[in-house]
Short mmCIF file of C-alpha atoms and ligand atoms in Angstrom, two decimals:
data_model
loop_
_atom_site.label_atom_id
_atom_site.label_comp_id
_atom_site.label_asym_id
_atom_site.label_seq_id
_atom_site.Cartn_x
_atom_site.Cartn_y
_atom_site.Cartn_z
CA MET V 1 -53.23 -14.22 21.10
CA SER V 2 -49.10 -15.02 19.88
CA GLU V 3 -51.08 -18.42 18.81
CA LYS V 4 -53.79 -16.11 16.75
CA LYS V 5 -50.64 -13.83 15.66
CA ALA V 6 -48.82 -16.83 14.29
CA ASP V 7 -52.36 -18.49 12.46
CA ARG V 8 -52.88 -14.87 10.76
CA GLY V 9 -48.57 -14.99 8.85
CA LYS V 10 -46.38 -12.14 8.98
CA TRP V 11 -44.15 -11.06 6.24
CA ASN V 12 -40.43 -13.12 6.35
CA SER V 13 -38.26 -9.94 5.30
CA LYS V 14 -38.51 -5.84 4.57
CA LEU V 15 -38.15 -5.91 1.01
CA GLY V 16 -40.70 -9.01 0.63
CA PHE V 17 -43.83 -6.37 2.31
CA VAL V 18 -42.42 -4.59 -0.02
CA LEU V 19 -42.06 -6.26 -3.74
CA ALA V 20 -46.05 -7.88 -2.92
CA ALA V 21 -47.65 -5.07 -1.81
CA ALA V 22 -46.00 -3.29 -4.93
CA GLY V 23 -46.85 -6.21 -7.07
CA SER V 24 -50.59 -5.92 -6.06
CA ALA V 25 -50.12 -2.30 -6.70
CA VAL V 26 -48.37 -3.23 -10.31
CA GLY V 27 -51.25 -4.85 -13.03
CA LEU V 28 -52.99 -4.26 -15.78
CA GLY V 29 -53.69 -0.94 -14.79
CA ASN V 30 -49.79 0.29 -15.50
CA ILE V 31 -49.91 -2.14 -18.52
CA TRP V 32 -52.08 -0.77 -20.64
CA GLY V 33 -54.45 1.99 -18.61
CA PHE V 34 -51.83 4.06 -17.23
CA PRO V 35 -50.90 4.25 -21.57
CA THR V 36 -53.63 4.73 -22.84
CA GLN V 37 -55.01 7.45 -20.16
CA VAL V 38 -51.49 9.70 -20.98
CA ALA V 39 -52.34 8.82 -24.78
CA ASP V 40 -55.40 10.63 -24.70
CA ASN V 41 -55.18 13.25 -22.18
CA GLY V 42 -52.77 15.48 -22.88
CA GLY V 43 -48.99 13.07 -23.28
CA ALA V 44 -47.10 14.87 -20.01
CA THR V 45 -49.16 16.90 -18.68
CA PHE V 46 -51.73 13.99 -17.10
CA ILE V 47 -48.34 12.60 -15.65
CA LEU V 48 -47.36 15.71 -14.21
CA ILE V 49 -50.67 15.08 -12.72
CA TYR V 50 -50.85 11.67 -12.56
CA VAL V 51 -48.21 12.30 -10.19
CA ILE V 52 -49.25 14.40 -7.99
CA CYS V 53 -51.77 12.49 -7.56
CA CYS V 54 -50.63 9.85 -6.51
CA LEU V 55 -47.87 11.83 -3.92
CA CYS V 56 -50.73 14.36 -2.46
CA VAL V 57 -53.11 11.26 -1.68
CA GLY V 58 -51.95 7.98 -3.10
CA LEU V 59 -49.63 7.69 -0.45
CA PRO V 60 -50.71 9.47 2.76
CA VAL V 61 -54.17 6.78 2.17
CA MET V 62 -51.51 4.12 1.86
CA ILE V 63 -49.69 5.37 4.57
CA ALA V 64 -53.21 5.11 6.33
CA GLU V 65 -53.84 1.75 5.09
CA PHE V 66 -50.84 0.24 6.45
CA ALA V 67 -50.72 2.39 9.85
CA ILE V 68 -54.56 0.37 10.10
CA GLY V 69 -54.01 -3.58 9.01
CA ARG V 70 -50.43 -3.54 11.33
CA HIS V 71 -52.44 -2.68 14.32
CA THR V 72 -55.00 -4.11 14.49
CA ARG V 73 -54.07 -6.84 12.09
CA ARG V 74 -57.70 -7.64 11.18
CA ASN V 75 -59.20 -8.09 7.08
CA PRO V 76 -60.79 -5.17 6.53
CA VAL V 77 -64.39 -5.45 8.67
CA GLY V 78 -62.26 -6.52 11.26
CA ALA V 79 -60.09 -4.17 11.08
CA PHE V 80 -63.09 -1.31 11.57
CA LYS V 81 -64.51 -3.20 13.91
CA LYS V 82 -61.85 -3.00 16.43
CA LEU V 83 -61.00 0.11 16.39
CA GLY V 84 -64.26 1.63 16.36
CA SER V 85 -67.73 1.14 17.68
CA GLY V 86 -71.03 0.39 16.00
CA TRP V 87 -72.75 -0.51 13.14
CA PHE V 88 -70.55 1.59 10.82
CA PRO V 89 -67.25 0.97 11.44
CA PRO V 90 -67.71 -2.85 10.16
CA LEU V 91 -69.62 -1.46 6.95
CA ILE V 92 -66.23 0.17 5.76
CA GLY V 93 -64.67 -2.95 5.39
CA LEU V 94 -67.53 -4.82 3.85
CA TRP V 95 -67.72 -2.12 1.10
CA GLY V 96 -64.13 -2.42 0.65
CA VAL V 97 -64.24 -6.15 0.80
CA MET V 98 -67.36 -6.45 -1.86
CA CYS V 99 -66.11 -4.26 -4.22
CA GLY V 100 -62.57 -6.24 -4.14
CA VAL V 101 -64.60 -8.70 -5.16
CA MET V 102 -66.75 -7.24 -7.94
CA ILE V 103 -62.98 -5.79 -8.73
CA LEU V 104 -61.42 -9.18 -9.41
CA SER V 105 -64.17 -11.27 -10.66
CA PHE V 106 -63.66 -9.10 -13.60
CA TYR V 107 -60.18 -8.45 -13.05
CA LEU V 108 -59.67 -12.49 -13.88
CA VAL V 109 -61.53 -12.82 -16.97
CA ILE V 110 -58.83 -9.19 -18.27
CA ALA V 111 -56.20 -11.38 -16.82
CA GLY V 112 -57.63 -14.13 -17.90
CA TRP V 113 -56.91 -12.92 -22.24
CA THR V 114 -53.85 -11.75 -21.28
CA VAL V 115 -52.95 -16.38 -20.63
CA SER V 116 -55.06 -17.33 -24.07
CA PHE V 117 -52.88 -14.56 -25.82
CA ILE V 118 -49.39 -16.33 -24.77
CA PHE V 119 -51.00 -18.98 -26.53
CA GLU V 120 -52.42 -17.18 -29.36
CA GLU V 121 -48.91 -15.66 -30.18
CA ILE V 122 -47.55 -19.61 -30.31
CA PHE V 123 -50.11 -21.27 -32.04
CA TYR V 124 -49.41 -18.22 -34.84
CA TYR V 125 -46.07 -18.84 -34.99
CA LEU V 126 -47.17 -22.44 -35.65
CA GLY V 127 -49.15 -21.62 -38.37
CA TRP V 128 -52.51 -23.01 -36.54
CA HIS V 129 -53.89 -19.90 -37.58
CA GLY V 130 -57.61 -22.05 -36.75
CA ALA V 131 -56.54 -22.37 -33.63
CA SER V 132 -54.66 -18.68 -32.91
CA ALA V 133 -57.97 -17.23 -34.27
CA TRP V 134 -59.81 -18.83 -31.40
CA VAL V 135 -58.05 -18.24 -28.82
CA SER V 136 -57.93 -14.85 -29.57
CA ASP V 137 -61.91 -14.13 -29.76
CA LEU V 138 -62.14 -11.95 -26.86
CA GLY V 139 -66.27 -12.65 -27.30
CA ASN V 140 -66.00 -15.89 -27.17
CA GLY V 141 -67.87 -17.67 -24.23
CA PRO V 142 -66.61 -20.77 -23.57
CA LYS V 143 -62.72 -19.55 -23.92
CA ASN V 144 -62.73 -16.94 -21.72
CA ALA V 145 -64.63 -19.23 -19.00
CA PHE V 146 -61.86 -21.51 -19.45
CA PHE V 147 -59.21 -19.25 -19.39
CA SER V 148 -60.57 -17.82 -16.45
CA ILE V 149 -60.57 -20.60 -14.36
CA LEU V 150 -56.64 -21.14 -15.28
CA PHE V 151 -56.36 -17.77 -13.47
CA MET V 152 -58.04 -18.29 -10.45
CA ALA V 153 -56.96 -21.62 -9.90
CA ALA V 154 -53.09 -19.45 -9.87
CA THR V 155 -54.26 -16.98 -7.63
CA ILE V 156 -55.78 -19.88 -5.22
CA GLY V 157 -52.58 -21.79 -5.48
CA ILE V 158 -50.32 -19.44 -4.37
CA ILE V 159 -52.82 -17.48 -1.13
CA THR V 160 -53.07 -21.70 -0.06
CA GLY V 161 -49.25 -21.66 0.15
CA GLY V 162 -49.78 -18.74 3.02
CA VAL V 163 -48.50 -14.70 3.47
CA SER V 164 -44.63 -15.65 3.18
CA ASN V 165 -44.41 -18.80 1.75
CA GLY V 166 -46.94 -17.74 -1.26
CA ILE V 167 -47.29 -14.55 -1.70
CA GLU V 168 -43.90 -13.36 -0.73
CA ARG V 169 -42.14 -15.57 -2.41
CA ALA V 170 -44.43 -15.98 -6.00
CA THR V 171 -43.77 -12.02 -5.87
CA LYS V 172 -40.83 -11.63 -4.92
CA THR V 173 -39.75 -13.70 -7.54
CA MET V 174 -42.22 -12.44 -10.12
CA MET V 175 -41.12 -8.34 -9.65
CA PRO V 176 -38.14 -8.47 -11.22
CA VAL V 177 -38.50 -10.86 -14.18
CA LEU V 178 -41.37 -8.38 -14.60
CA ILE V 179 -39.09 -4.97 -14.31
CA PHE V 180 -36.35 -7.33 -16.44
CA VAL V 181 -38.24 -8.51 -19.67
CA LEU V 182 -39.93 -4.39 -19.08
CA ILE V 183 -36.60 -3.17 -19.67
CA ILE V 184 -35.22 -4.98 -22.67
CA MET V 185 -38.71 -5.01 -24.59
CA ILE V 186 -38.78 -1.19 -24.09
CA VAL V 187 -34.83 -1.09 -25.67
CA TYR V 188 -36.02 -3.36 -28.53
CA VAL V 189 -39.07 -1.10 -29.71
CA PHE V 190 -36.67 2.21 -29.82
CA THR V 191 -35.14 0.78 -32.17
CA LEU V 192 -37.74 0.47 -34.36
CA GLU V 193 -39.35 2.54 -37.19
CA GLY V 194 -41.75 4.76 -36.61
CA SER V 195 -40.94 4.61 -31.91
CA MET V 196 -39.80 8.36 -32.04
CA ASP V 197 -43.15 9.93 -33.04
CA GLY V 198 -44.93 7.30 -30.15
CA LEU V 199 -42.38 8.96 -28.10
CA ARG V 200 -43.10 12.56 -28.92
CA MET V 201 -46.45 12.32 -27.79
CA TYR V 202 -45.59 10.38 -24.54
CA LEU V 203 -43.31 12.89 -23.27
CA LEU V 204 -44.60 16.53 -24.95
CA PRO V 205 -47.27 18.15 -23.39
CA ASP V 206 -49.99 19.27 -24.72
CA LEU V 207 -51.76 21.69 -23.10
CA SER V 208 -54.33 22.20 -25.09
CA GLY V 209 -56.73 19.36 -24.08
CA LEU V 210 -56.83 20.46 -19.70
CA ASN V 211 -58.82 20.25 -18.71
CA THR V 212 -61.15 18.94 -14.63
CA ASP V 213 -61.64 15.85 -16.27
CA VAL V 214 -58.19 15.28 -16.96
CA PHE V 215 -57.45 15.65 -13.37
CA PHE V 216 -60.07 13.22 -12.63
CA SER V 217 -59.44 10.56 -14.56
CA ALA V 218 -55.34 11.39 -12.73
CA LEU V 219 -56.89 10.37 -9.84
CA GLY V 220 -59.59 7.87 -10.18
CA GLN V 221 -56.17 5.77 -12.54
CA ALA V 222 -53.97 6.39 -9.11
CA PHE V 223 -56.29 4.59 -6.80
CA PHE V 224 -56.50 1.40 -9.11
CA SER V 225 -52.98 1.24 -10.29
CA LEU V 226 -52.09 1.75 -6.33
CA SER V 227 -54.89 -0.85 -5.35
CA LEU V 228 -56.25 2.00 -3.18
CA GLY V 229 -59.49 1.98 -1.40
CA MET V 230 -60.45 -1.28 -0.30
CA GLY V 231 -58.07 -2.23 1.84
CA ALA V 232 -56.28 -4.40 -0.17
CA LEU V 233 -53.22 -2.82 1.40
CA LEU V 234 -54.84 -2.96 5.07
CA THR V 235 -54.81 -6.45 4.50
CA TYR V 236 -51.02 -7.13 2.92
CA GLY V 237 -50.37 -4.08 6.54
CA SER V 238 -52.25 -6.69 9.02
CA TYR V 239 -49.16 -8.98 8.27
CA LEU V 240 -46.10 -6.36 9.00
CA ARG V 241 -43.08 -6.59 11.50
CA LYS V 242 -43.26 -3.73 14.00
CA ASN V 243 -39.29 -2.75 13.44
CA GLN V 244 -40.75 -1.48 9.76
CA ASN V 245 -41.00 1.40 8.56
CA ILE V 246 -44.98 1.76 7.07
CA VAL V 247 -44.00 5.75 5.27
CA GLU V 248 -40.46 3.89 4.30
CA SER V 249 -41.92 1.18 2.40
CA ALA V 250 -45.62 2.95 1.12
CA THR V 251 -42.44 5.87 -0.53
CA TYR V 252 -41.16 2.74 -2.12
CA VAL V 253 -44.19 1.29 -2.95
CA THR V 254 -45.59 4.03 -4.46
CA ILE V 255 -42.14 5.09 -6.68
CA ALA V 256 -41.80 1.75 -7.63
CA ASP V 257 -45.20 1.79 -9.18
CA MET V 258 -45.12 5.41 -10.40
CA SER V 259 -41.87 4.17 -12.44
CA ILE V 260 -43.21 1.00 -13.27
CA ALA V 261 -46.68 3.42 -15.69
CA PHE V 262 -44.13 5.09 -16.74
CA LEU V 263 -42.00 2.38 -18.15
CA ALA V 264 -44.81 0.85 -19.45
CA GLY V 265 -45.55 3.94 -21.17
CA LEU V 266 -42.43 3.94 -22.97
CA LEU V 267 -43.36 0.58 -24.52
CA ILE V 268 -46.64 0.16 -25.58
CA ILE V 269 -47.07 3.92 -26.57
CA PRO V 270 -43.64 4.32 -29.70
CA ALA V 271 -45.13 0.73 -29.86
CA MET V 272 -48.82 1.95 -30.98
CA PHE V 273 -46.38 4.28 -33.50
CA VAL V 274 -44.19 1.40 -34.62
CA ALA V 275 -47.95 -0.75 -35.47
CA GLN V 276 -48.89 2.58 -37.85
CA ASN V 277 -45.58 2.74 -39.54
CA ALA V 278 -46.38 -1.25 -40.56
CA GLY V 279 -49.53 0.11 -41.88
CA ILE V 280 -52.02 -1.52 -38.78
CA THR V 281 -54.36 1.05 -37.66
CA ILE V 282 -53.82 3.35 -34.13
CA ILE V 283 -56.43 6.10 -34.76
CA GLY V 284 -59.75 5.14 -34.65
CA GLU V 285 -63.16 7.37 -36.37
CA ASP V 286 -63.31 9.91 -33.58
CA GLY V 287 -59.88 11.09 -33.40
CA ARG V 288 -58.59 9.88 -30.29
CA LEU V 289 -55.79 6.69 -29.37
CA PHE V 290 -57.37 3.05 -29.69
CA SER V 291 -57.15 2.23 -26.38
CA SER V 292 -57.23 -0.82 -24.20
CA ALA V 293 -58.89 -3.74 -25.46
CA THR V 294 -58.24 -3.08 -28.91
CA LEU V 295 -54.78 -2.10 -28.26
CA VAL V 296 -53.69 -4.60 -26.06
CA PHE V 297 -55.38 -7.29 -27.70
CA ASP V 298 -55.15 -6.10 -31.75
CA VAL V 299 -53.38 -3.68 -32.08
CA LEU V 300 -50.12 -4.94 -29.87
CA PRO V 301 -51.18 -8.53 -31.27
CA GLY V 302 -50.50 -7.11 -35.38
CA LEU V 303 -47.19 -5.45 -34.32
CA PHE V 304 -46.20 -8.66 -33.53
CA LYS V 305 -47.22 -10.06 -36.74
CA SER V 306 -45.49 -7.47 -38.37
CA MET V 307 -42.40 -8.38 -36.87
CA GLY V 308 -42.51 -11.65 -37.69
CA GLY V 309 -40.96 -15.55 -37.80
CA ALA V 310 -39.31 -16.22 -33.95
CA PHE V 311 -38.88 -12.49 -33.47
CA GLY V 312 -42.18 -12.06 -33.21
CA LEU V 313 -43.38 -15.00 -31.34
CA ILE V 314 -40.73 -14.16 -28.72
CA PHE V 315 -41.53 -10.83 -28.48
CA GLY V 316 -45.54 -11.63 -28.24
CA THR V 317 -45.06 -13.88 -26.14
CA SER V 318 -42.39 -12.37 -23.78
CA PHE V 319 -45.57 -9.30 -23.58
CA PHE V 320 -48.14 -11.24 -22.67
CA LEU V 321 -46.29 -13.04 -20.18
CA LEU V 322 -45.72 -10.02 -19.38
CA LEU V 323 -48.97 -9.04 -18.71
CA SER V 324 -50.52 -12.21 -16.45
CA MET V 325 -47.14 -12.01 -14.42
CA ALA V 326 -48.32 -8.36 -13.29
CA ALA V 327 -52.35 -9.13 -13.20
CA LEU V 328 -51.52 -12.70 -11.46
CA THR V 329 -49.82 -10.83 -8.35
CA SER V 330 -52.53 -7.75 -8.32
CA THR V 331 -54.98 -10.98 -8.37
CA ILE V 332 -53.41 -12.10 -5.16
CA SER V 333 -54.03 -9.06 -3.26
CA LEU V 334 -57.45 -9.18 -4.98
CA LEU V 335 -58.62 -12.33 -3.28
CA GLU V 336 -56.23 -11.86 -0.37
CA VAL V 337 -59.12 -9.44 1.14
CA PRO V 338 -62.11 -11.85 1.49
CA VAL V 339 -59.57 -14.94 2.05
CA SER V 340 -58.46 -13.02 4.92
CA TYR V 341 -62.35 -12.14 5.98
CA VAL V 342 -63.74 -15.71 6.09
CA ILE V 343 -60.12 -16.28 8.01
CA ASP V 344 -60.58 -14.28 10.81
CA GLU V 345 -64.00 -13.41 11.37
CA HIS V 346 -65.05 -17.20 10.30
CA LYS V 347 -61.74 -19.19 12.27
CA ILE V 348 -61.96 -20.87 8.62
CA ALA V 349 -58.73 -22.70 7.36
CA ARG V 350 -56.63 -20.58 4.92
CA LYS V 351 -56.93 -23.63 2.29
CA LYS V 352 -61.07 -24.45 2.23
CA ALA V 353 -61.26 -20.29 2.77
CA ALA V 354 -59.03 -19.52 -0.21
CA LEU V 355 -60.97 -22.85 -2.47
CA LEU V 356 -64.85 -20.88 -0.79
CA VAL V 357 -63.85 -17.36 -1.42
CA GLY V 358 -62.06 -18.13 -4.83
CA GLY V 359 -65.11 -20.75 -5.86
CA LEU V 360 -67.17 -18.11 -5.12
CA VAL V 361 -65.87 -15.19 -6.99
CA LEU V 362 -64.99 -17.02 -9.73
CA LEU V 363 -69.21 -17.78 -10.30
CA VAL V 364 -69.12 -14.49 -11.10
CA SER V 365 -66.00 -14.25 -12.91
CA LEU V 366 -67.97 -17.58 -15.58
CA LEU V 367 -70.90 -14.67 -15.98
CA ILE V 368 -68.90 -12.08 -17.22
CA SER V 369 -66.74 -14.41 -19.58
CA PHE V 370 -70.28 -15.37 -20.90
CA MET V 371 -71.87 -11.41 -21.27
CA PRO V 372 -67.68 -9.21 -21.28
CA SER V 373 -69.28 -5.97 -22.44
CA MET V 374 -70.17 -6.40 -18.31
CA ILE V 375 -67.03 -4.84 -17.61
CA ASP V 376 -67.53 -2.01 -18.47
CA VAL V 377 -70.11 -1.56 -16.04
CA PHE V 378 -68.82 -2.97 -12.99
CA ALA V 379 -65.22 -1.16 -13.33
CA THR V 380 -66.77 2.19 -13.63
CA ILE V 381 -69.61 1.10 -10.65
CA PHE V 382 -66.55 -0.54 -8.64
CA ASN V 383 -63.68 1.32 -9.54
CA ASN V 384 -64.62 4.91 -10.55
CA ILE V 385 -67.31 5.27 -7.48
CA GLY V 386 -66.26 2.02 -5.03
CA LEU V 387 -62.34 2.31 -4.65
CA PRO V 388 -62.18 6.72 -4.37
CA LEU V 389 -66.19 6.54 -1.92
CA GLY V 390 -64.50 3.58 0.21
CA GLY V 391 -60.87 6.07 0.94
CA LEU V 392 -62.42 8.77 1.59
CA MET V 393 -64.55 7.07 4.11
CA LEU V 394 -60.87 5.15 5.12
CA CYS V 395 -59.63 8.59 6.06
CA LEU V 396 -62.54 10.40 8.08
CA PHE V 397 -62.89 7.15 9.43
CA LEU V 398 -59.23 6.93 10.70
CA ALA V 399 -58.91 11.19 11.12
CA TRP V 400 -62.08 11.65 13.48
CA PHE V 401 -62.72 8.65 14.83
CA TRP V 402 -59.87 6.62 15.53
CA LYS V 403 -58.06 10.36 15.20
CA ALA V 404 -54.96 9.90 13.85
CA GLU V 405 -52.19 10.72 16.83
CA HIS V 406 -53.21 7.11 17.35
CA ALA V 407 -52.27 6.41 13.51
CA ILE V 408 -48.99 8.18 14.81
CA THR V 409 -48.18 5.99 17.31
CA GLU V 410 -49.06 3.08 15.12
CA ILE V 411 -46.06 4.81 12.52
CA GLU V 412 -44.13 6.08 15.26
CA GLN V 413 -43.35 2.00 15.86
CA GLY V 414 -40.53 1.55 13.04
CA TYR V 415 -39.59 4.84 12.80
CA GLU V 416 -38.76 6.78 15.62
CA GLY V 417 -37.96 9.97 14.06
CA ILE V 418 -41.47 10.82 12.85
CA HIS V 419 -42.05 12.83 15.82
CA GLN V 420 -38.95 14.99 15.07
CA SER V 421 -39.69 15.14 10.75
CA MET V 422 -42.52 17.20 8.76
CA VAL V 423 -44.50 14.32 7.91
CA LYS V 424 -46.15 13.94 11.00
CA PRO V 425 -47.54 17.89 9.70
CA VAL V 426 -47.79 17.01 6.49
CA TRP V 427 -49.15 13.53 6.83
CA ILE V 428 -52.05 14.63 9.62
CA LEU V 429 -52.78 17.53 7.50
CA PHE V 430 -52.87 15.54 4.14
CA VAL V 431 -55.34 12.27 5.99
CA LYS V 432 -56.92 14.99 7.94
CA TYR V 433 -58.68 17.42 4.83
CA ILE V 434 -56.45 17.40 1.47
CA CYS V 435 -57.63 13.61 0.68
CA PRO V 436 -60.65 14.03 1.96
CA LEU V 437 -61.29 17.73 0.01
CA LEU V 438 -59.96 15.47 -2.87
CA ILE V 439 -61.55 12.61 -2.98
CA ALA V 440 -64.67 14.23 -2.25
CA LEU V 441 -64.65 16.13 -4.87
CA VAL V 442 -63.57 13.03 -7.76
CA LEU V 443 -66.71 11.35 -6.46
CA VAL V 444 -68.93 14.60 -6.59
CA THR V 445 -67.69 14.20 -10.38
CA THR V 446 -68.05 11.35 -11.22
CA LEU V 447 -71.69 10.18 -9.93
CA TYR V 448 -72.70 14.04 -12.28
CA ASN V 449 -70.96 12.98 -14.46
CA LEU V 450 -72.47 9.82 -14.93
CA ILE V 451 -75.96 11.25 -14.06
CA PHE V 452 -75.75 13.91 -17.18
N1 LIG R 501 -53.42 -1.43 -7.97
C1 LIG R 501 -53.98 -3.08 -9.92
C2 LIG R 501 -53.31 -2.71 -11.08
O1 LIG R 501 -52.85 -1.22 -11.73
C3 LIG R 501 -54.92 -3.26 -9.52
C4 LIG R 501 -55.20 -4.44 -8.02
C5 LIG R 501 -54.87 -4.95 -7.75
C6 LIG R 501 -56.08 -3.41 -7.34
N2 LIG R 501 -55.13 -4.34 -5.80
C7 LIG R 501 -56.30 -4.07 -5.44
C8 LIG R 501 -57.42 -2.62 -7.86
C9 LIG R 501 -57.47 -3.74 -5.06
C10 LIG R 501 -57.96 -2.02 -6.00
C11 LIG R 501 -57.73 -2.41 -4.79
O2 LIG R 501 -53.63 -3.47 -12.72
#
């Protein structure tokens, strides 16, 4: 038994684990997803609802994923198989693994774009306008394929290093750099003309846009941004030591993710208004701010160009470097789930498993590279439906089959005070009733909106 545990690997330090999980959470969802959702959904009103979703649904589910992972010391499929009996429990895990694989396949293409834009900035600075245009064409299949392969190679490289030497070391280095670059960029954007208009739009609540959709967008965003619902954090939890406080760690990860999303908004929204000040269009024909791909890969590069010279170069490359790093710590976690599944269940060595699974995911990515319009379809199916469904099944399984009391017995290791604390009854109430109810509501509404 102990030999098997040694094989699976463990986090080296408490901070290393928190940073790795925060690295998984902080990604493209924070830096381009969150700010545009805020702009689209009523500014500060959305922020408030988002915070409530993260704390009331995200945090309890994250604690649940960590507890199941650490208790079973397995990948999602093995974990549910170990806790339940019959054919259904492993299916919950398998659903997660599949969603992860599909999310990774399109995430990789977007991650590839973030790297290709580092080159775009450099080529533009050098005056190689042809090369700059080639590398920045989002519909350029061979170019997309090349950068997806590059990104997958980096992800596989880190994963093969193992849990503490690969994932922990890489995220521990990248996360502080990411925060540093982000803060420097915010400070700089604030000195530019037009940024205060953006700040106003970001921070002033606009109640006129408030409707039920806002609440549902916020919950979906919370799931994706916190990396929940497919067993990524369950897998990270399976490498946890028993003396680590799960509740405390989950709280840190949630707060780190929310804070970085908030900081990203402080950068992106004011930057858009600076771009508008420089003559770049930021509002579409429908009267709404441009979102996601147009914003990040069109408006912002336009802004960097308008800055001109070395300044534009430094600012532009730093921004896309920031995005690439955020994406890399997330693709690591997405790939780690199917890799740990293959290692645990099929007894294949880590390096071989990473190459095998990574290669298979890459095949789907290559297809998407040539047909980027598939990204929206994949995102709808696997993010908007797949993740909440996974989260719902996880809560129901934990609360009604494994039983919340057993989870508490796991959580009390590393957190003895839980029995005297309000955390215990509150968490049980949320994981048993409130989270499943809210998630079911989102799911039904998402499906309803899709169909009608
Ligand atoms: N949370 C990441 C982001 O915000 C994406 C991500 C990484 C993810 N791992 C995940 C999403 C697992 C869902 C499940 O970009």
